[in-house]
Amino acid sequence: MLSIRKIGVIGRTYRHLNRYRQILTVFFKYGFGDLVDLLKIDQYIEIGLQMISRHRRERLERMTRAERVRLAMEELGPTYVKLGQVLSTRPDLIPVDFIHELAKLQDEVPPFPFEDVHRIITRELGDAPDAIFKHFDETPQASASIGQVHRAVLKDGDQVAVKVQRPGIRKTIEVDLEIMLHLATLMEHHIEEIAFYRPIRIVEEFAKTLERELDYTIESSHMERMAGHLLSDMTVYVPKVYRELTTPKVLTAEFIDGIKISETKQLEDAGLDRHEITRRGALILLRQVFEIGFFHGDPHPGNIFVLPENVICLLDFGMVGSVDRQTREDFVELVDAVVHRHEARTAQVLLKLTTWDEKPDMRSFEKDVADFMGRHLYRPLEEINFGRLLQHLLELASQNRLIIPPDIFLMMKTLAAVEGVARMLDPTFDIFATAAPFVKQVKIARFHPERLTDDFLRLSTELLEFLQQFPTELLDITRQMRQQKFALPVELKGLTAMLETHDQSSNRVSFAIIIAGLIIGSSIIVVANIPPLFYGISLIGIIVFITGAVMGLWLLVAIIKKGRL
């Protein structure tokens, strides 16, 4: 697993210091020095901050903040590029202009030398490439931030694709994630507007995503699981995994010689049917979401190939999603409520699918839902872009401070991607009509006799357990009350502040009474001419009066500083 530690003072954590300096240099370079100051990073970095140049290039003055964020992430390397790519799909977390800009980030880096490939394969598989493979192409087919893919031939003649993890990438990502976690913590403490989005939680979820991508055995398990689900469907194919040649850092799978689904001219030249490909691809992915509950989480054109006879081949299972039956049913209910323009029902189901720190006012929330429907649902259903509709729905949730769980968000993202790829091949594609049979199936399944029987048995079991435990729990509460150990925690918001104010007021009144007593007492002493005398005036009376005057002046200054007389 990724070893991510919380960072205290960066200057004392030497594995981070140089990288932190690089990050801050890039921040200043692209005009984010104000953010560095706002986060009070100088309190955590003991040395080196004063050595970082705060100068930014003049050409950056003409760029938008979103453009500068994208350039900064590109310069900071693979971890930040991947974070930017994740954020580019989250309209509930960042503004639209940032989404469009971060979507331009490309996960393309120069390949690493074959000497490293040879060393990693030898260490991971226990033998050199030439001993395991009949042929191994030293030039990679593709190269990305985490790994690169080489084509090879096994001793038995099978064509395979071998994905090899980039050397040192795990350590690099661990350091970057620890620094990200530290920055996220500072944001939650110092920037109230950002704190709501829980940046710590975002970094932790991002770390889980990278953890899965860094272990190729997880991806191979995903491939085998999906192949099992789709075994009886002849319209789709998942490459075979060679488990004996797969480790956390090396993945060996069947090589696919197909046509990218985005290469429309090549598809036509090969005599393949674009409309049938569109229909099959959409049905396969919709079935994964609504029927299986386990789906490909990144179905962009580069991960979908077409084989002879219009067979769809899915590649790259580094990101997959999983949703339970209840979540699928709730999501179907949400879509049904939206397309039928039921404001109250939409609001209620959206609350079921999200989490929140404070439940929104329902009347205000339903009004926002009605405004959303008025803006985006005024056209016939077949003309509505489902992907954009989901994006606006996420924005609506964000405006009302509702948090979309990662699995539900990934499901929405996948459905939007399905529509995008399908409309690229067939502009008339209607996702609502294509998904209708699956939606109907989910609705009907809720009332299937077997399902109703299961639900009845489950509820009966839970009720029986409750009735069995209730007397014991009640007896325990009664016993605690008799022993005076029963306590109800009550929180009165604002009580602490009120008590502090009351204490301050009481202290001031007491202080003022003491001052008044000193001044009155000094007057009596002076009038009584109590010795010793100084120029005929009681010295004790003078000292007591000066003490009272100083204390009175101190009280007055304290009140003025507080801003209230």
C-alpha positions as a Python dict, from the first residue, in 0.01 Angstrom:
ca = {
    (1, 'M'): (0, 0, 0),
    (2, 'L'): (97, 363, -45),
    (3, 'S'): (273, 486, 269),
    (4, 'I'): (125, 832, 325),
    (5, 'R'): (225, 1008, 646),
    (6, 'K'): (100, 1334, 790),
    (7, 'I'): (365, 1603, 770),
    (8, 'G'): (449, 1837, 1057),
    (9, 'V'): (730, 2085, 994),
    (10, 'I'): (853, 2035, 638),
    (11, 'G'): (1205, 2153, 710),
    (12, 'R'): (1251, 1857, 941),
    (13, 'T'): (1121, 1609, 681),
    (14, 'Y'): (1408, 1594, 434),
    (15, 'R'): (1242, 1356, 185),
    (16, 'H'): (989, 1635, 119),
    (17, 'L'): (1196, 1954, 141),
    (18, 'N'): (1336, 1964, -214),
    (19, 'R'): (1003, 1863, -368),
    (20, 'Y'): (819, 2122, -158),
    (21, 'R'): (1060, 2388, -283),
    (22, 'Q'): (992, 2281, -644),
    (23, 'I'): (616, 2302, -587),
    (24, 'L'): (635, 2646, -425),
    (25, 'T'): (865, 2771, -703),
    (26, 'V'): (601, 2666, -958),
    (27, 'F'): (327, 2829, -747),
    (28, 'F'): (514, 3160, -748),
    (29, 'K'): (608, 3126, -1115),
    (30, 'Y'): (242, 3099, -1219),
    (31, 'G'): (120, 3377, -993),
    (32, 'F'): (-12, 3188, -690),
    (33, 'G'): (205, 3358, -428),
    (34, 'D'): (-113, 3492, -265),
    (35, 'L'): (-223, 3134, -198),
    (36, 'V'): (113, 3051, -38),
    (37, 'D'): (79, 3354, 190),
    (38, 'L'): (-285, 3271, 270),
    (39, 'L'): (-194, 2916, 374),
    (40, 'K'): (86, 3049, 601),
    (41, 'I'): (324, 2789, 460),
    (42, 'D'): (622, 2980, 601),
    (43, 'Q'): (518, 2856, 947),
    (44, 'Y'): (580, 2496, 835),
    (45, 'I'): (889, 2529, 616),
    (46, 'E'): (1181, 2614, 841),
    (47, 'I'): (1432, 2689, 570),
    (48, 'G'): (1433, 2771, 205),
    (49, 'L'): (1116, 2980, 153),
    (50, 'Q'): (1312, 3305, 140),
    (51, 'M'): (1533, 3154, -134),
    (52, 'I'): (1237, 3095, -369),
    (53, 'S'): (1180, 3357, -635),
    (54, 'R'): (836, 3520, -627),
    (55, 'H'): (877, 3658, -978),
    (56, 'R'): (633, 3549, -1247),
    (57, 'R'): (672, 3589, -1621),
    (58, 'E'): (501, 3879, -1795),
    (59, 'R'): (326, 3658, -2052),
    (60, 'L'): (136, 3490, -1767),
    (61, 'E'): (-35, 3820, -1685),
    (62, 'R'): (-253, 3774, -1994),
    (63, 'M'): (-359, 3421, -1897),
    (64, 'T'): (-666, 3328, -1694),
    (65, 'R'): (-628, 3173, -1351),
    (66, 'A'): (-756, 2841, -1490),
    (67, 'E'): (-490, 2840, -1765),
    (68, 'R'): (-218, 2908, -1511),
    (69, 'V'): (-343, 2621, -1291),
    (70, 'R'): (-324, 2383, -1589),
    (71, 'L'): (30, 2491, -1680),
    (72, 'A'): (140, 2459, -1317),
    (73, 'M'): (2, 2105, -1295),
    (74, 'E'): (174, 2005, -1619),
    (75, 'E'): (506, 2132, -1485),
    (76, 'L'): (461, 1961, -1145),
    (77, 'G'): (446, 1618, -1306),
    (78, 'P'): (236, 1299, -1317),
    (79, 'T'): (70, 1311, -974),
    (80, 'Y'): (-60, 1663, -1030),
    (81, 'V'): (-159, 1589, -1390),
    (82, 'K'): (-370, 1297, -1267),
    (83, 'L'): (-523, 1513, -992),
    (84, 'G'): (-611, 1774, -1255),
    (85, 'Q'): (-770, 1508, -1475),
    (86, 'V'): (-980, 1386, -1182),
    (87, 'L'): (-1089, 1740, -1091),
    (88, 'S'): (-1176, 1814, -1456),
    (89, 'T'): (-1467, 1573, -1422),
    (90, 'R'): (-1599, 1723, -1096),
    (91, 'P'): (-1830, 2021, -1163),
    (92, 'D'): (-1949, 1983, -804),
    (93, 'L'): (-1599, 2076, -682),
    (94, 'I'): (-1453, 2335, -922),
    (95, 'P'): (-1588, 2612, -1152),
    (96, 'V'): (-1676, 2540, -1517),
    (97, 'D'): (-1384, 2741, -1663),
    (98, 'F'): (-1139, 2527, -1462),
    (99, 'I'): (-1312, 2207, -1581),
    (100, 'H'): (-1269, 2302, -1949),
    (101, 'E'): (-905, 2397, -1895),
    (102, 'L'): (-801, 2095, -1686),
    (103, 'A'): (-964, 1864, -1942),
    (104, 'K'): (-674, 1958, -2173),
    (105, 'L'): (-419, 1788, -1945),
    (106, 'Q'): (-247, 1498, -2120),
    (107, 'D'): (-91, 1201, -1942),
    (108, 'E'): (195, 1171, -2191),
    (109, 'V'): (559, 1148, -2085),
    (110, 'P'): (877, 1027, -2258),
    (111, 'P'): (937, 650, -2231),
    (112, 'F'): (1194, 522, -1985),
    (113, 'P'): (1496, 320, -2115),
    (114, 'F'): (1471, -49, -2203),
    (115, 'E'): (1747, -120, -1949),
    (116, 'D'): (1496, -30, -1675),
    (117, 'V'): (1228, -245, -1842),
    (118, 'H'): (1470, -541, -1856),
    (119, 'R'): (1566, -496, -1490),
    (120, 'I'): (1204, -468, -1366),
    (121, 'I'): (1082, -772, -1564),
    (122, 'T'): (1378, -980, -1444),
    (123, 'R'): (1314, -886, -1081),
    (124, 'E'): (933, -924, -1098),
    (125, 'L'): (902, -1237, -1316),
    (126, 'G'): (1220, -1411, -1202),
    (127, 'D'): (1388, -1425, -1544),
    (128, 'A'): (1509, -1200, -1826),
    (129, 'P'): (1263, -1101, -2104),
    (130, 'D'): (1447, -1310, -2366),
    (131, 'A'): (1409, -1618, -2144),
    (132, 'I'): (1033, -1567, -2096),
    (133, 'F'): (930, -1432, -2435),
    (134, 'K'): (1000, -1552, -2787),
    (135, 'H'): (1021, -1187, -2892),
    (136, 'F'): (1005, -864, -2691),
    (137, 'D'): (976, -528, -2870),
    (138, 'E'): (1213, -284, -2700),
    (139, 'T'): (1022, 19, -2836),
    (140, 'P'): (707, 84, -2629),
    (141, 'Q'): (366, 96, -2798),
    (142, 'A'): (253, 367, -2553),
    (143, 'S'): (402, 555, -2261),
    (144, 'A'): (223, 721, -1969),
    (145, 'S'): (313, 861, -1628),
    (146, 'I'): (275, 535, -1435),
    (147, 'G'): (393, 282, -1693),
    (148, 'Q'): (449, 191, -2055),
    (149, 'V'): (330, -92, -2280),
    (150, 'H'): (552, -320, -2490),
    (151, 'R'): (439, -573, -2749),
    (152, 'A'): (577, -927, -2709),
    (153, 'V'): (531, -1286, -2825),
    (154, 'L'): (522, -1579, -2583),
    (155, 'K'): (709, -1904, -2645),
    (156, 'D'): (382, -2068, -2760),
    (157, 'G'): (325, -1789, -3015),
    (158, 'D'): (57, -1590, -2826),
    (159, 'Q'): (71, -1215, -2895),
    (160, 'V'): (72, -1020, -2567),
    (161, 'A'): (92, -665, -2436),
    (162, 'V'): (325, -620, -2138),
    (163, 'K'): (267, -316, -1917),
    (164, 'V'): (570, -225, -1703),
    (165, 'Q'): (555, 24, -1416),
    (166, 'R'): (783, 328, -1432),
    (167, 'P'): (1081, 290, -1193),
    (168, 'G'): (1058, 500, -876),
    (169, 'I'): (705, 620, -953),
    (170, 'R'): (560, 485, -626),
    (171, 'K'): (804, 683, -411),
    (172, 'T'): (746, 999, -618),
    (173, 'I'): (369, 966, -581),
    (174, 'E'): (396, 900, -206),
    (175, 'V'): (596, 1221, -150),
    (176, 'D'): (358, 1423, -370),
    (177, 'L'): (51, 1284, -192),
    (178, 'E'): (196, 1362, 151),
    (179, 'I'): (260, 1720, 43),
    (180, 'M'): (-90, 1739, -112),
    (181, 'L'): (-236, 1615, 216),
    (182, 'H'): (-42, 1882, 404),
    (183, 'L'): (-162, 2156, 167),
    (184, 'A'): (-519, 2024, 192),
    (185, 'T'): (-498, 2041, 572),
    (186, 'L'): (-380, 2402, 553),
    (187, 'M'): (-666, 2486, 316),
    (188, 'E'): (-923, 2342, 555),
    (189, 'H'): (-776, 2547, 840),
    (190, 'H'): (-719, 2879, 662),
    (191, 'I'): (-962, 2911, 367),
    (192, 'E'): (-1326, 2885, 472),
    (193, 'E'): (-1463, 2879, 114),
    (194, 'I'): (-1249, 2573, 29),
    (195, 'A'): (-1295, 2397, 365),
    (196, 'F'): (-1654, 2303, 274),
    (197, 'Y'): (-1529, 2084, -13),
    (198, 'R'): (-1319, 1882, 234),
    (199, 'P'): (-987, 1890, 46),
    (200, 'I'): (-841, 1632, 286),
    (201, 'R'): (-1112, 1386, 183),
    (202, 'I'): (-1048, 1461, -186),
    (203, 'V'): (-675, 1387, -149),
    (204, 'E'): (-748, 1067, 45),
    (205, 'E'): (-990, 946, -226),
    (206, 'F'): (-735, 1041, -492),
    (207, 'A'): (-471, 839, -304),
    (208, 'K'): (-700, 533, -310),
    (209, 'T'): (-743, 573, -686),
    (210, 'L'): (-367, 590, -741),
    (211, 'E'): (-314, 294, -507),
    (212, 'R'): (-532, 80, -732),
    (213, 'E'): (-353, 203, -1045),
    (214, 'L'): (-11, 123, -896),
    (215, 'D'): (-99, -243, -833),
    (216, 'Y'): (-140, -423, -1166),
    (217, 'T'): (-275, -736, -994),
    (218, 'I'): (-585, -532, -903),
    (219, 'E'): (-634, -434, -1267),
    (220, 'S'): (-591, -797, -1376),
    (221, 'S'): (-858, -903, -1123),
    (222, 'H'): (-1093, -638, -1264),
    (223, 'M'): (-1037, -776, -1616),
    (224, 'E'): (-1109, -1133, -1510),
    (225, 'R'): (-1418, -1030, -1313),
    (226, 'M'): (-1560, -830, -1605),
    (227, 'A'): (-1484, -1113, -1849),
    (228, 'G'): (-1680, -1346, -1621),
    (229, 'H'): (-1983, -1114, -1616),
    (230, 'L'): (-1981, -1076, -1997),
    (231, 'L'): (-1889, -1435, -2085),
    (232, 'S'): (-2223, -1513, -2255),
    (233, 'D'): (-2235, -1187, -2454),
    (234, 'M'): (-2082, -1243, -2799),
    (235, 'T'): (-2090, -869, -2883),
    (236, 'V'): (-1816, -778, -2633),
    (237, 'Y'): (-1465, -903, -2559),
    (238, 'V'): (-1226, -853, -2266),
    (239, 'P'): (-858, -946, -2323),
    (240, 'K'): (-723, -1258, -2154),
    (241, 'V'): (-491, -1204, -1857),
    (242, 'Y'): (-176, -1415, -1814),
    (243, 'R'): (-186, -1444, -1437),
    (244, 'E'): (150, -1627, -1411),
    (245, 'L'): (320, -1332, -1586),
    (246, 'T'): (148, -1061, -1380),
    (247, 'T'): (275, -894, -1062),
    (248, 'P'): (204, -556, -895),
    (249, 'K'): (453, -395, -1137),
    (250, 'V'): (410, -605, -1454),
    (251, 'L'): (82, -686, -1631),
    (252, 'T'): (75, -932, -1920),
    (253, 'A'): (-247, -953, -2122),
    (254, 'E'): (-360, -1059, -2466),
    (255, 'F'): (-256, -813, -2739),
    (256, 'I'): (-558, -664, -2918),
    (257, 'D'): (-517, -573, -3283),
    (258, 'G'): (-833, -370, -3336),
    (259, 'I'): (-951, -27, -3446),
    (260, 'K'): (-1003, 258, -3199),
    (261, 'I'): (-1372, 343, -3180),
    (262, 'S'): (-1288, 707, -3258),
    (263, 'E'): (-1123, 617, -3593),
    (264, 'T'): (-1446, 646, -3793),
    (265, 'K'): (-1282, 636, -4138),
    (266, 'Q'): (-1090, 316, -4054),
    (267, 'L'): (-1412, 161, -3926),
    (268, 'E'): (-1588, 239, -4255),
    (269, 'D'): (-1291, 118, -4463),
    (270, 'A'): (-1302, -212, -4271),
    (271, 'G'): (-1670, -251, -4359),
    (272, 'L'): (-1788, -213, -4000),
    (273, 'D'): (-2130, -67, -3913),
    (274, 'R'): (-2102, 256, -3712),
    (275, 'H'): (-2466, 250, -3599),
    (276, 'E'): (-2440, -110, -3479),
    (277, 'I'): (-2112, -33, -3302),
    (278, 'T'): (-2280, 264, -3130),
    (279, 'R'): (-2577, 55, -3021),
    (280, 'R'): (-2364, -234, -2895),
    (281, 'G'): (-2114, -16, -2712),
    (282, 'A'): (-2388, 178, -2533),
    (283, 'L'): (-2584, -135, -2439),
    (284, 'I'): (-2271, -307, -2302),
    (285, 'L'): (-2182, -16, -2074),
    (286, 'L'): (-2542, 54, -1969),
    (287, 'R'): (-2581, -312, -1878),
    (288, 'Q'): (-2269, -291, -1661),
    (289, 'V'): (-2412, 8, -1470),
    (290, 'F'): (-2780, -87, -1432),
    (291, 'E'): (-2777, -468, -1437),
    (292, 'I'): (-2436, -590, -1318),
    (293, 'G'): (-2346, -301, -1086),
    (294, 'F'): (-1976, -335, -1181),
    (295, 'F'): (-1862, -111, -1465),
    (296, 'H'): (-1566, 27, -1660),
    (297, 'G'): (-1488, 363, -1499),
    (298, 'D'): (-1299, 525, -1786),
    (299, 'P'): (-1470, 440, -2119),
    (300, 'H'): (-1301, 706, -2334),
    (301, 'P'): (-1232, 630, -2705),
    (302, 'G'): (-874, 517, -2637),
    (303, 'N'): (-1001, 235, -2416),
    (304, 'I'): (-1260, 99, -2662),
    (305, 'F'): (-1149, -98, -2969),
    (306, 'V'): (-1362, -256, -3240),
    (307, 'L'): (-1287, -609, -3364),
    (308, 'P'): (-1421, -787, -3675),
    (309, 'E'): (-1800, -838, -3689),
    (310, 'N'): (-1858, -520, -3484),
    (311, 'V'): (-1739, -681, -3160),
    (312, 'I'): (-1658, -425, -2887),
    (313, 'C'): (-1332, -475, -2694),
    (314, 'L'): (-1278, -296, -2361),
    (315, 'L'): (-922, -212, -2249),
    (316, 'D'): (-753, -61, -1941),
    (317, 'F'): (-938, -163, -1627),
    (318, 'G'): (-729, 49, -1391),
    (319, 'M'): (-1043, 242, -1298),
    (320, 'V'): (-1369, 57, -1236),
    (321, 'G'): (-1681, 139, -1038),
    (322, 'S'): (-1917, -63, -825),
    (323, 'V'): (-2267, 33, -706),
    (324, 'D'): (-2509, -175, -502),
    (325, 'R'): (-2869, -251, -594),
    (326, 'Q'): (-3016, 20, -368),
    (327, 'T'): (-2794, 289, -522),
    (328, 'R'): (-2895, 182, -874),
    (329, 'E'): (-3261, 196, -778),
    (330, 'D'): (-3222, 541, -620),
    (331, 'F'): (-3039, 672, -926),
    (332, 'V'): (-3311, 540, -1159),
    (333, 'E'): (-3568, 710, -937),
    (334, 'L'): (-3369, 1035, -960),
    (335, 'V'): (-3351, 1026, -1341),
    (336, 'D'): (-3722, 938, -1358),
    (337, 'A'): (-3811, 1232, -1130),
    (338, 'V'): (-3595, 1472, -1335),
    (339, 'V'): (-3730, 1375, -1679),
    (340, 'H'): (-4089, 1391, -1548),
    (341, 'R'): (-4011, 1730, -1387),
    (342, 'H'): (-4112, 1638, -1030),
    (343, 'E'): (-3932, 1902, -820),
    (344, 'A'): (-4014, 1767, -472),
    (345, 'R'): (-3932, 1406, -562),
    (346, 'T'): (-3607, 1509, -733),
    (347, 'A'): (-3500, 1700, -422),
    (348, 'Q'): (-3583, 1407, -191),
    (349, 'V'): (-3399, 1146, -400),
    (350, 'L'): (-3097, 1375, -447),
    (351, 'L'): (-3074, 1398, -69),
    (352, 'K'): (-3081, 1016, -48),
    (353, 'L'): (-2790, 988, -292),
    (354, 'T'): (-2570, 1251, -126),
    (355, 'T'): (-2421, 1337, 212),
    (356, 'W'): (-2418, 1671, 388),
    (357, 'D'): (-2297, 1845, 703),
    (358, 'E'): (-2620, 2041, 736),
    (359, 'K'): (-2943, 1945, 562),
    (360, 'P'): (-3058, 2223, 325),
    (361, 'D'): (-3386, 2405, 377),
    (362, 'M'): (-3630, 2193, 172),
    (363, 'R'): (-3842, 2481, 45),
    (364, 'S'): (-3536, 2668, -81),
    (365, 'F'): (-3384, 2346, -220),
    (366, 'E'): (-3701, 2258, -412),
    (367, 'K'): (-3704, 2610, -557),
    (368, 'D'): (-3346, 2558, -680),
    (369, 'V'): (-3454, 2226, -835),
    (370, 'A'): (-3747, 2400, -1008),
    (371, 'D'): (-3509, 2667, -1145),
    (372, 'F'): (-3273, 2391, -1265),
    (373, 'M'): (-3557, 2218, -1449),
    (374, 'G'): (-3679, 2543, -1601),
    (375, 'R'): (-3332, 2615, -1741),
    (376, 'H'): (-3238, 2270, -1870),
    (377, 'L'): (-3556, 2069, -1938),
    (378, 'Y'): (-3756, 2298, -2164),
    (379, 'R'): (-3675, 2094, -2479),
    (380, 'P'): (-3798, 1751, -2590),
    (381, 'L'): (-3616, 1467, -2413),
    (382, 'E'): (-3436, 1339, -2726),
    (383, 'E'): (-3274, 1682, -2773),
    (384, 'I'): (-3133, 1699, -2420),
    (385, 'N'): (-2764, 1627, -2366),
    (386, 'F'): (-2762, 1380, -2075),
    (387, 'G'): (-2397, 1449, -1992),
    (388, 'R'): (-2457, 1822, -1958),
    (389, 'L'): (-2774, 1756, -1760),
    (390, 'L'): (-2574, 1548, -1510),
    (391, 'Q'): (-2309, 1822, -1493),
    (392, 'H'): (-2574, 2083, -1407),
    (393, 'L'): (-2724, 1843, -1153),
    (394, 'L'): (-2384, 1813, -984),
    (395, 'E'): (-2355, 2193, -980),
    (396, 'L'): (-2701, 2211, -818),
    (397, 'A'): (-2585, 1968, -548),
    (398, 'S'): (-2271, 2174, -490),
    (399, 'Q'): (-2468, 2499, -457),
    (400, 'N'): (-2672, 2337, -180),
    (401, 'R'): (-2361, 2197, -11),
    (402, 'L'): (-2445, 1835, -91),
    (403, 'I'): (-2151, 1596, -137),
    (404, 'I'): (-2166, 1328, -409),
    (405, 'P'): (-2011, 995, -292),
    (406, 'P'): (-1725, 878, -522),
    (407, 'D'): (-1902, 563, -648),
    (408, 'I'): (-2216, 756, -750),
    (409, 'F'): (-2008, 1026, -915),
    (410, 'L'): (-1809, 766, -1114),
    (411, 'M'): (-2137, 610, -1231),
    (412, 'M'): (-2259, 952, -1353),
    (413, 'K'): (-1924, 1016, -1523),
    (414, 'T'): (-1939, 679, -1700),
    (415, 'L'): (-2294, 741, -1827),
    (416, 'A'): (-2191, 1084, -1957),
    (417, 'A'): (-1889, 926, -2131),
    (418, 'V'): (-2114, 660, -2291),
    (419, 'E'): (-2330, 933, -2443),
    (420, 'G'): (-2023, 1131, -2558),
    (421, 'V'): (-1861, 837, -2738),
    (422, 'A'): (-2193, 725, -2888),
    (423, 'R'): (-2277, 1070, -3026),
    (424, 'M'): (-1929, 1093, -3176),
    (425, 'L'): (-2021, 794, -3395),
    (426, 'D'): (-2393, 870, -3432),
    (427, 'P'): (-2507, 1231, -3364),
    (428, 'T'): (-2871, 1113, -3342),
    (429, 'F'): (-2800, 876, -3052),
    (430, 'D'): (-3062, 906, -2774),
    (431, 'I'): (-2934, 774, -2442),
    (432, 'F'): (-3276, 805, -2278),
    (433, 'A'): (-3436, 571, -2533),
    (434, 'T'): (-3141, 329, -2521),
    (435, 'A'): (-3140, 315, -2140),
    (436, 'A'): (-3521, 286, -2112),
    (437, 'P'): (-3529, -100, -2105),
    (438, 'F'): (-3267, -109, -1827),
    (439, 'V'): (-3451, 158, -1627),
    (440, 'K'): (-3776, -36, -1665),
    (441, 'Q'): (-3601, -357, -1559),
    (442, 'V'): (-3466, -192, -1242),
    (443, 'K'): (-3815, -61, -1157),
    (444, 'I'): (-3985, -397, -1215),
    (445, 'A'): (-3717, -584, -1017),
    (446, 'R'): (-3817, -393, -702),
    (447, 'F'): (-4157, -565, -709),
    (448, 'H'): (-4046, -912, -815),
    (449, 'P'): (-4198, -1175, -579),
    (450, 'E'): (-3853, -1315, -494),
    (451, 'R'): (-3723, -965, -412),
    (452, 'L'): (-4031, -884, -199),
    (453, 'T'): (-3989, -1214, -15),
    (454, 'D'): (-3620, -1140, 52),
    (455, 'D'): (-3704, -790, 176),
    (456, 'F'): (-3982, -925, 400),
    (457, 'L'): (-3752, -1189, 550),
    (458, 'R'): (-3475, -932, 606),
    (459, 'L'): (-3710, -685, 775),
    (460, 'S'): (-3865, -964, 983),
    (461, 'T'): (-3520, -1073, 1101),
    (462, 'E'): (-3425, -715, 1192),
    (463, 'L'): (-3757, -665, 1376),
    (464, 'L'): (-3711, -993, 1566),
    (465, 'E'): (-3357, -892, 1669),
    (466, 'F'): (-3489, -554, 1786),
    (467, 'L'): (-3767, -713, 1993),
    (468, 'Q'): (-3519, -958, 2146),
    (469, 'Q'): (-3271, -684, 2240),
    (470, 'F'): (-3524, -420, 2349),
    (471, 'P'): (-3599, -555, 2703),
    (472, 'T'): (-3227, -589, 2777),
    (473, 'E'): (-3151, -238, 2647),
    (474, 'L'): (-3445, -91, 2844),
    (475, 'L'): (-3332, -270, 3162),
    (476, 'D'): (-2980, -135, 3112),
    (477, 'I'): (-3109, 224, 3079),
    (478, 'T'): (-3326, 181, 3393),
    (479, 'R'): (-3027, 45, 3588),
    (480, 'Q'): (-2809, 341, 3481),
    (481, 'M'): (-3082, 586, 3588),
    (482, 'R'): (-3107, 421, 3931),
    (483, 'Q'): (-2730, 442, 3973),
    (484, 'Q'): (-2741, 803, 3850),
    (485, 'K'): (-2506, 713, 3564),
    (486, 'F'): (-2752, 797, 3289),
    (487, 'A'): (-2660, 1115, 3105),
    (488, 'L'): (-2796, 1285, 2797),
    (489, 'P'): (-2534, 1483, 2602),
    (490, 'V'): (-2683, 1825, 2524),
    (491, 'E'): (-2506, 2080, 2308),
    (492, 'L'): (-2623, 2440, 2323),
    (493, 'K'): (-2469, 2619, 2027),
    (494, 'G'): (-2325, 2956, 2119),
    (495, 'L'): (-2337, 2883, 2494),
    (496, 'T'): (-1958, 2889, 2531),
    (497, 'A'): (-1934, 3229, 2364),
    (498, 'M'): (-2221, 3360, 2579),
    (499, 'L'): (-2053, 3237, 2899),
    (500, 'E'): (-1724, 3394, 2795),
    (501, 'T'): (-1900, 3727, 2732),
    (502, 'H'): (-2075, 3698, 3069),
    (503, 'D'): (-1743, 3626, 3244),
    (504, 'Q'): (-1580, 3926, 3075),
    (505, 'S'): (-1868, 4153, 3176),
    (506, 'S'): (-1858, 4024, 3535),
    (507, 'N'): (-1481, 4078, 3553),
    (508, 'R'): (-1515, 4434, 3425),
    (509, 'V'): (-1790, 4517, 3675),
    (510, 'S'): (-1581, 4370, 3959),
    (511, 'F'): (-1275, 4561, 3837),
    (512, 'A'): (-1476, 4885, 3817),
    (513, 'I'): (-1609, 4837, 4174),
    (514, 'I'): (-1253, 4786, 4301),
    (515, 'I'): (-1137, 5102, 4118),
    (516, 'A'): (-1429, 5300, 4261),
    (517, 'G'): (-1346, 5170, 4609),
    (518, 'L'): (-981, 5274, 4572),
    (519, 'I'): (-1070, 5625, 4455),
    (520, 'I'): (-1335, 5676, 4729),
    (521, 'G'): (-1100, 5529, 4992),
    (522, 'S'): (-813, 5757, 4880),
    (523, 'S'): (-1043, 6059, 4912),
    (524, 'I'): (-1138, 5964, 5270),
    (525, 'I'): (-771, 5912, 5362),
    (526, 'V'): (-672, 6251, 5214),
    (527, 'V'): (-957, 6432, 5394),
    (528, 'A'): (-866, 6256, 5723),
    (529, 'N'): (-501, 6374, 5683),
    (530, 'I'): (-367, 6030, 5780),
    (531, 'P'): (17, 6049, 5809),
    (532, 'P'): (275, 6037, 5667),
    (533, 'L'): (208, 6365, 5489),
    (534, 'F'): (364, 6497, 5168),
    (535, 'Y'): (330, 6875, 5136),
    (536, 'G'): (38, 6851, 5379),
    (537, 'I'): (-139, 6572, 5185),
    (538, 'S'): (-164, 6210, 5302),
    (539, 'L'): (102, 6008, 5112),
    (540, 'I'): (-105, 5687, 5151),
    (541, 'G'): (-407, 5863, 4998),
    (542, 'I'): (-196, 5979, 4700),
    (543, 'I'): (-62, 5624, 4636),
    (544, 'V'): (-409, 5467, 4662),
    (545, 'F'): (-553, 5733, 4425),
    (546, 'I'): (-274, 5683, 4165),
    (547, 'T'): (-326, 5304, 4183),
    (548, 'G'): (-701, 5347, 4119),
    (549, 'A'): (-637, 5594, 3835),
    (550, 'V'): (-390, 5357, 3661),
    (551, 'M'): (-633, 5065, 3694),
    (552, 'G'): (-917, 5280, 3559),
    (553, 'L'): (-706, 5390, 3261),
    (554, 'W'): (-613, 5025, 3192),
    (555, 'L'): (-982, 4923, 3200),
    (556, 'L'): (-1073, 5207, 2961),
    (557, 'V'): (-798, 5109, 2713),
    (558, 'A'): (-910, 4743, 2725),
    (559, 'I'): (-1271, 4842, 2650),
    (560, 'I'): (-1168, 5071, 2361),
    (561, 'K'): (-948, 4795, 2211),
    (562, 'K'): (-1244, 4557, 2227),
    (563, 'G'): (-1443, 4808, 2026),
    (564, 'R'): (-1730, 4844, 2273),
    (565, 'L'): (-1769, 5101, 2549),
}
